[in-house]
Short mmCIF file of C-alpha atoms in Angstrom, two decimals:
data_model
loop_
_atom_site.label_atom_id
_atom_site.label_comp_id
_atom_site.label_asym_id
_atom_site.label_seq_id
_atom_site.Cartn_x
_atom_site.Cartn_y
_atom_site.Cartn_z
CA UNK A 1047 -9.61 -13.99 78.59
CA UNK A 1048 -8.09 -12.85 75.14
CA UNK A 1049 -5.80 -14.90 73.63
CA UNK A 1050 -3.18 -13.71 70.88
CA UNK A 1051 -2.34 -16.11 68.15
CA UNK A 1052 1.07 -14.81 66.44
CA UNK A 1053 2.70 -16.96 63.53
CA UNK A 1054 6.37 -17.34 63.76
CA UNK A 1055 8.79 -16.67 60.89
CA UNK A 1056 7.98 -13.35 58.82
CA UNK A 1057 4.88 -12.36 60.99
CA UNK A 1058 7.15 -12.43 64.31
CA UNK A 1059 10.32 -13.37 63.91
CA UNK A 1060 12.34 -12.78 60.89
CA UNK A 1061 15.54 -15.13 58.97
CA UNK A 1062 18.99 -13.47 59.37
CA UNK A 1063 18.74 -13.28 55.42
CA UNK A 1064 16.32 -10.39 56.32
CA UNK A 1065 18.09 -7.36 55.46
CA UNK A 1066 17.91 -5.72 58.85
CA UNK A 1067 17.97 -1.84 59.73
CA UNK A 1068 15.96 -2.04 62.62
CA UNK A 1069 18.19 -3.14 66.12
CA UNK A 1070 17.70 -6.92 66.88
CA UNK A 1071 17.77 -9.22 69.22
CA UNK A 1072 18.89 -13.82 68.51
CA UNK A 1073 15.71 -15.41 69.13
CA UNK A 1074 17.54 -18.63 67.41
CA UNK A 1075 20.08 -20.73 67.45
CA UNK A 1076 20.47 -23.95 64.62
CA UNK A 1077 24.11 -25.61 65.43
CA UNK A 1078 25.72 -22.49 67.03
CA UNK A 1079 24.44 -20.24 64.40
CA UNK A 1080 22.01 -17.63 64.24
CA UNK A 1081 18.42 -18.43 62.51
CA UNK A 1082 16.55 -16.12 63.72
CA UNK A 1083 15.57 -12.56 65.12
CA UNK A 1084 13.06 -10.28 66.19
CA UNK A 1085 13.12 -6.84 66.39
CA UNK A 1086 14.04 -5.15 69.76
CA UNK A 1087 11.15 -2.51 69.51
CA UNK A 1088 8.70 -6.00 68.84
CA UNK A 1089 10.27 -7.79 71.85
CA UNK A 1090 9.43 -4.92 73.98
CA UNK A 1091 5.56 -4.67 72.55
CA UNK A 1092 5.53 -8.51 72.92
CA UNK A 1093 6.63 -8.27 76.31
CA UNK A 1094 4.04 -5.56 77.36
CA UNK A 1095 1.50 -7.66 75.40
CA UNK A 1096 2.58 -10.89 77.85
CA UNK A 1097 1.25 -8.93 80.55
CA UNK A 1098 -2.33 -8.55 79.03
CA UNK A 1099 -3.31 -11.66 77.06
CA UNK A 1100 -2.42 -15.03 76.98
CA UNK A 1101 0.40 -15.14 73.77
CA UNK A 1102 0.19 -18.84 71.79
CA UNK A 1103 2.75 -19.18 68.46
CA UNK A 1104 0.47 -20.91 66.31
CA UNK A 1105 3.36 -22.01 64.02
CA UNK A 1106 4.00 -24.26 60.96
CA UNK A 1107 7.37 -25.60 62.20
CA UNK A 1108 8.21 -28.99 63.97
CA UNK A 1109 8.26 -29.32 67.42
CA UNK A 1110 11.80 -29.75 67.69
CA UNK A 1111 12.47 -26.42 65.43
CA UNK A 1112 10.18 -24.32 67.41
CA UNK A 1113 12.20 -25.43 70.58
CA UNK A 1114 14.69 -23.56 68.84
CA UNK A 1115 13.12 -20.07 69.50
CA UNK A 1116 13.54 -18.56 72.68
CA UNK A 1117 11.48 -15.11 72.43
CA UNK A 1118 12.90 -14.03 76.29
CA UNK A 1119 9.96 -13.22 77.84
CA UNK A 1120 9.44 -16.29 80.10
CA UNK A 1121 7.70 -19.68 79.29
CA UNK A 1122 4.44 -19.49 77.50
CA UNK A 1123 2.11 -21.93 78.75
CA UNK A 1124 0.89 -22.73 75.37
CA UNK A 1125 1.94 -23.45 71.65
CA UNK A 1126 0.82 -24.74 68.63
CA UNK A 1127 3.69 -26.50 66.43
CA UNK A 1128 2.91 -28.27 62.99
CA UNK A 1129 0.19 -25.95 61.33
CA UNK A 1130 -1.63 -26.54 64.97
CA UNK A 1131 -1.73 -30.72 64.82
CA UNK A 1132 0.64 -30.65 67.88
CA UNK A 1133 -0.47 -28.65 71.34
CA UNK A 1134 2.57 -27.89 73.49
CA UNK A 1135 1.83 -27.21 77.04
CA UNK A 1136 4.64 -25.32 78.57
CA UNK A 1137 7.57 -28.05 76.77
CA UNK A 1138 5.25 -31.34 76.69
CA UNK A 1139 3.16 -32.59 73.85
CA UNK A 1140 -0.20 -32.71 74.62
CA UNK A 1141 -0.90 -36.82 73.64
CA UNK A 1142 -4.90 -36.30 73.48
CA UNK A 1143 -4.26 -33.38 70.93
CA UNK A 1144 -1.53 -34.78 68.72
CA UNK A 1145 -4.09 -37.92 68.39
CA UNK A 1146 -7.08 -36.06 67.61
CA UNK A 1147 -4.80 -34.24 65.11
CA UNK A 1148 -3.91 -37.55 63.47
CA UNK A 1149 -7.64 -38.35 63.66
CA UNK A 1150 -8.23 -35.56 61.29
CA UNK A 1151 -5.45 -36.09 58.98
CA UNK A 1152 -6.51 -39.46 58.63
CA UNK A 1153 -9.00 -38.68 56.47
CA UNK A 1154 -6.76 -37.06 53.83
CA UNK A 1155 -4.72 -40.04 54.12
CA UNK A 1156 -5.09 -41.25 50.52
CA UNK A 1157 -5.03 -38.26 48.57
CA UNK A 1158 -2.09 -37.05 50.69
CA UNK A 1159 -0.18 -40.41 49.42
CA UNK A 1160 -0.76 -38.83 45.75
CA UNK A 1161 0.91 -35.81 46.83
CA UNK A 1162 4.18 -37.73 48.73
CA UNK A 1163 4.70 -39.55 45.00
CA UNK A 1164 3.71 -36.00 42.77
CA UNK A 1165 6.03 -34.15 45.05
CA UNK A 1166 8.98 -36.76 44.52
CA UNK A 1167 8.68 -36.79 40.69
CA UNK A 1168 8.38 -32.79 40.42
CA UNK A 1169 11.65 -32.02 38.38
CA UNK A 1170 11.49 -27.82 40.18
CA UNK A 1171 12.05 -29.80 43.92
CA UNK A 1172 15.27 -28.76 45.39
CA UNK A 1173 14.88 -30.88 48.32
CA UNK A 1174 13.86 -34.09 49.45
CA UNK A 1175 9.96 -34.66 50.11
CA UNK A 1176 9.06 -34.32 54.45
CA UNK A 1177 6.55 -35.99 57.00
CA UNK A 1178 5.84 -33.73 59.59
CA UNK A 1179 5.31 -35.76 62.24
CA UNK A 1180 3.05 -38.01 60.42
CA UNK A 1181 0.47 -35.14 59.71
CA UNK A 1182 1.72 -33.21 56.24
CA UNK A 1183 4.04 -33.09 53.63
CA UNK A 1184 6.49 -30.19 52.86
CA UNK A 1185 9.46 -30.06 50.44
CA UNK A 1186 11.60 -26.92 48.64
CA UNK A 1187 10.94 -26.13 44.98
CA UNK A 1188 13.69 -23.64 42.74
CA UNK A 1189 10.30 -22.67 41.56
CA UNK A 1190 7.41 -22.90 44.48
CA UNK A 1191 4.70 -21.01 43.17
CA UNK A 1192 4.98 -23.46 39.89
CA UNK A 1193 5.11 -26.43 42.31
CA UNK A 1194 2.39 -25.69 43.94
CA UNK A 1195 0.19 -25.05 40.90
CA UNK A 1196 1.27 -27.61 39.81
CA UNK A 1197 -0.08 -29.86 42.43
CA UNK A 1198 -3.46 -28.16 43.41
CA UNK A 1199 -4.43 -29.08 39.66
CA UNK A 1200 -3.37 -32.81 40.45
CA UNK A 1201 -5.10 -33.14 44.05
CA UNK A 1202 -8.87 -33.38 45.50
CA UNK A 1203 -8.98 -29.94 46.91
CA UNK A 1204 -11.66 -32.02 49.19
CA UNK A 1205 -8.92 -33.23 50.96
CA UNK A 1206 -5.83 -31.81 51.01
CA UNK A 1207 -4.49 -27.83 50.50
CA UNK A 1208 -1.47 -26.74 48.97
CA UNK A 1209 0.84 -23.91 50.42
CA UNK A 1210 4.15 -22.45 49.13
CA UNK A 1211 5.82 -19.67 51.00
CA UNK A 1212 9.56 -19.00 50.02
CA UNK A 1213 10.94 -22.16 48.55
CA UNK A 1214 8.86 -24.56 50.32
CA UNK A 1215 5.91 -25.97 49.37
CA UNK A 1216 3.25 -27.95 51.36
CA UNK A 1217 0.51 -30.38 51.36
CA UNK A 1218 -1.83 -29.92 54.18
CA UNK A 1219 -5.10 -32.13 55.03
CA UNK A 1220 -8.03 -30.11 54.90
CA UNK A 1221 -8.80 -30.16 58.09
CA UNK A 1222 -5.35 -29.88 59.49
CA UNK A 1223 -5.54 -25.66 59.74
CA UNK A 1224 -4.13 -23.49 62.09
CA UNK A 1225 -7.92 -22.23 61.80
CA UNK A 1226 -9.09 -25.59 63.30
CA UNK A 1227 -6.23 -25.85 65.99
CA UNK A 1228 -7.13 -22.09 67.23
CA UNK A 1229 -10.99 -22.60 67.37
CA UNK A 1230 -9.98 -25.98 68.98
CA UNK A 1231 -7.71 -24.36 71.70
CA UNK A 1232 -10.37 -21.47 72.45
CA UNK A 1233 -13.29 -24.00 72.96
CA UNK A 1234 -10.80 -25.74 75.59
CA UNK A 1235 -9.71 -22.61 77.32
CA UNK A 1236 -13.18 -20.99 77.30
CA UNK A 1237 -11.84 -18.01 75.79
CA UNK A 1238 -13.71 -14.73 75.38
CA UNK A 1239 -12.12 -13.45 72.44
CA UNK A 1240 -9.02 -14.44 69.59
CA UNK A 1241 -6.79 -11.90 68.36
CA UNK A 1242 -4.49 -13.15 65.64
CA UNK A 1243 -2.01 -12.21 63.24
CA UNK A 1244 0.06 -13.95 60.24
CA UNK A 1245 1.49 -13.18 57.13
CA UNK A 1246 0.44 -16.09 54.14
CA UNK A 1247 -1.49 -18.26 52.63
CA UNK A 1248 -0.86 -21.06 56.01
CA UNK A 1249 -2.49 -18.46 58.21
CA UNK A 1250 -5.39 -17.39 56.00
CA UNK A 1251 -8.08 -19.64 57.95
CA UNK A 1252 -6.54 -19.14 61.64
CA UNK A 1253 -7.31 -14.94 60.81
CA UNK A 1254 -10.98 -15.96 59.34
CA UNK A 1255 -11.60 -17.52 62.13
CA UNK A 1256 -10.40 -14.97 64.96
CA UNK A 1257 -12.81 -12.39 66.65
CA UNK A 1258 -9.91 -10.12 65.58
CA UNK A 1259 -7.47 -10.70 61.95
CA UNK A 1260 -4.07 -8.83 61.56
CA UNK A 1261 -2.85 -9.33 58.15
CA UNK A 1262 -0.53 -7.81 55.71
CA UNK A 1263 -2.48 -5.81 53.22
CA UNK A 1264 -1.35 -7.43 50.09
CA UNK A 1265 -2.75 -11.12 51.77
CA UNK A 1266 -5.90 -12.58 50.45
CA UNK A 1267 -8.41 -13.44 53.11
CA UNK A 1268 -12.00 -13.89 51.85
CA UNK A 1269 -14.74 -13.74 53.99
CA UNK A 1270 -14.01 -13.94 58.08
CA UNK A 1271 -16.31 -14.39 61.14
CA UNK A 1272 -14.82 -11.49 62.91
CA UNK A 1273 -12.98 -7.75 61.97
CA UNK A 1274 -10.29 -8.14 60.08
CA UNK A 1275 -7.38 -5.34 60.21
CA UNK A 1276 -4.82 -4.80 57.10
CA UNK A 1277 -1.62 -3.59 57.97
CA UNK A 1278 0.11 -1.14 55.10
CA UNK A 1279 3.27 -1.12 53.90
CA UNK A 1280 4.72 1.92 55.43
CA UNK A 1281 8.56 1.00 56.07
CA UNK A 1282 7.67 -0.66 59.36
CA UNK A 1283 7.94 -3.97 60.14
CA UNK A 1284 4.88 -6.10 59.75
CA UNK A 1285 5.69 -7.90 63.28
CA UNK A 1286 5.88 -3.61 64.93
CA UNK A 1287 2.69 -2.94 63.26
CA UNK A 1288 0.82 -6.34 64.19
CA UNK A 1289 1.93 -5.73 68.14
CA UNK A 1290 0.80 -2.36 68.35
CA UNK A 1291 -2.36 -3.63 66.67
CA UNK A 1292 -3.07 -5.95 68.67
CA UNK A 1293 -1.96 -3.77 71.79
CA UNK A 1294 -4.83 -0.99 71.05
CA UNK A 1295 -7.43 -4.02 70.35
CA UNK A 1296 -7.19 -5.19 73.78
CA UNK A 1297 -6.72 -1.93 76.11
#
């Protein structure tokens, strides 16, 4: 069995700020309004992928925002919400995971304290300072890349990571990856192989860790266990170009 590991927002699906040429389809609703699209030519590679590997979003978000996508191609018996610390079996939380999860982030616990009370006095934060459902931090800086600087020369890099993408900005416990959660869900499902794609920094160690990486070619990736595929800028969307990559690696 193969299973493709896609990351949500800008590897997938795309904001509504995106400035859109391509024909779309609402993948998202937040309080009647639209959040979210994907491409129609994606949907229709996604949909064809469906039907030969076993699709998991391996996403950042909260459970309850990732409820909010709805990629129309039929339940997908498996996802992983909150930078992979939360399993989602069809639409119920796996309780064994999420504790294991909290297991690991325990161990972070301290230095991840530091970053709740750094993050509060930072004087670039544009939004108040998150728990993600008891497993990492996250908060929106005018200035993110400064922010999170800022804070990787305060914290034990032993023990927790710091992310920015956009505005936000994020402190992660090192062994809270969506590298860990995919390795994790393989083991379990006796996979053969791990295709994967995303587009930053958060999805670095999930692509080092795949038999098979999909990555924009501007993102940093170091060493990985497997083959690791850049995708150039051409005028095409990275989420078109990731499908039809990952299409050709499995036929």
């Amino acid at each position: 069995m193969t299973i493709c590991c896609l990351d949500l927002d800008n590897t997938l699906i795309y904001s509504y700020k995106h400035d859109w040429k391509e024909p779309k389809r609402c993948v998202e609703y937040y309080h009647g309004r639209e959040g979210a699209f994907l491409s129609e030519r994606s949907w229709r590679l996604l949909r064809e992928l469906s039907h030969r590997a076993l699709i998991v979003p391996v996403t950042t978000r909260s459970v309850e925002q990732y409820r909010r996508v709805d990629l129309e191609i039929g339940e997908l018996p498996y996802a992983l919400a909150c930078n992979g610390g939360v399993l989602l079996t069809g639409e119920t939380v796996e309780e064994r995971w999420r504790l294991e999860s909290h297991r690991l982030a325990q161990k972070s616990g301290q230095e991840l304290a530091r970053a709740r009370l750094l993050m509060e006095k930072d004087k670039r934060r544009s939004f108040e300072v998150r728990e993600v459902e008891g497993l990492f931090l996250f908060t929106k800086s005018g200035q993110a890349q400064a922010s999170a600087a800022w804070l990787r020369r305060k914290l034990d890099s032993d023990f927790v990571e710091v992310f920015h993408s956009g505005r936000k900005v994020y402190a992660m416990p090192k062994e809270l990856t969506k590298g860990s959660a995919v390795s994790r869900l393989k083991e379990r499902l006796k996979a053969d192989r791990v295709v994967a794609a995303g587009d930053s920094g958060l999805d670095v160690s999930m692509l080092q860790c795949a038999d098979i990486g999909i990555a924009p070619a501007g993102l940093k990736i170091g060493e990985t266990a497997g083959k690791l595929v850049k995708v150039e800028e051409t005028g095409k969307l990275f989420s078109e170009a990731a499908l039809e990559c990952m299409l050709s690696c499995i036929r």
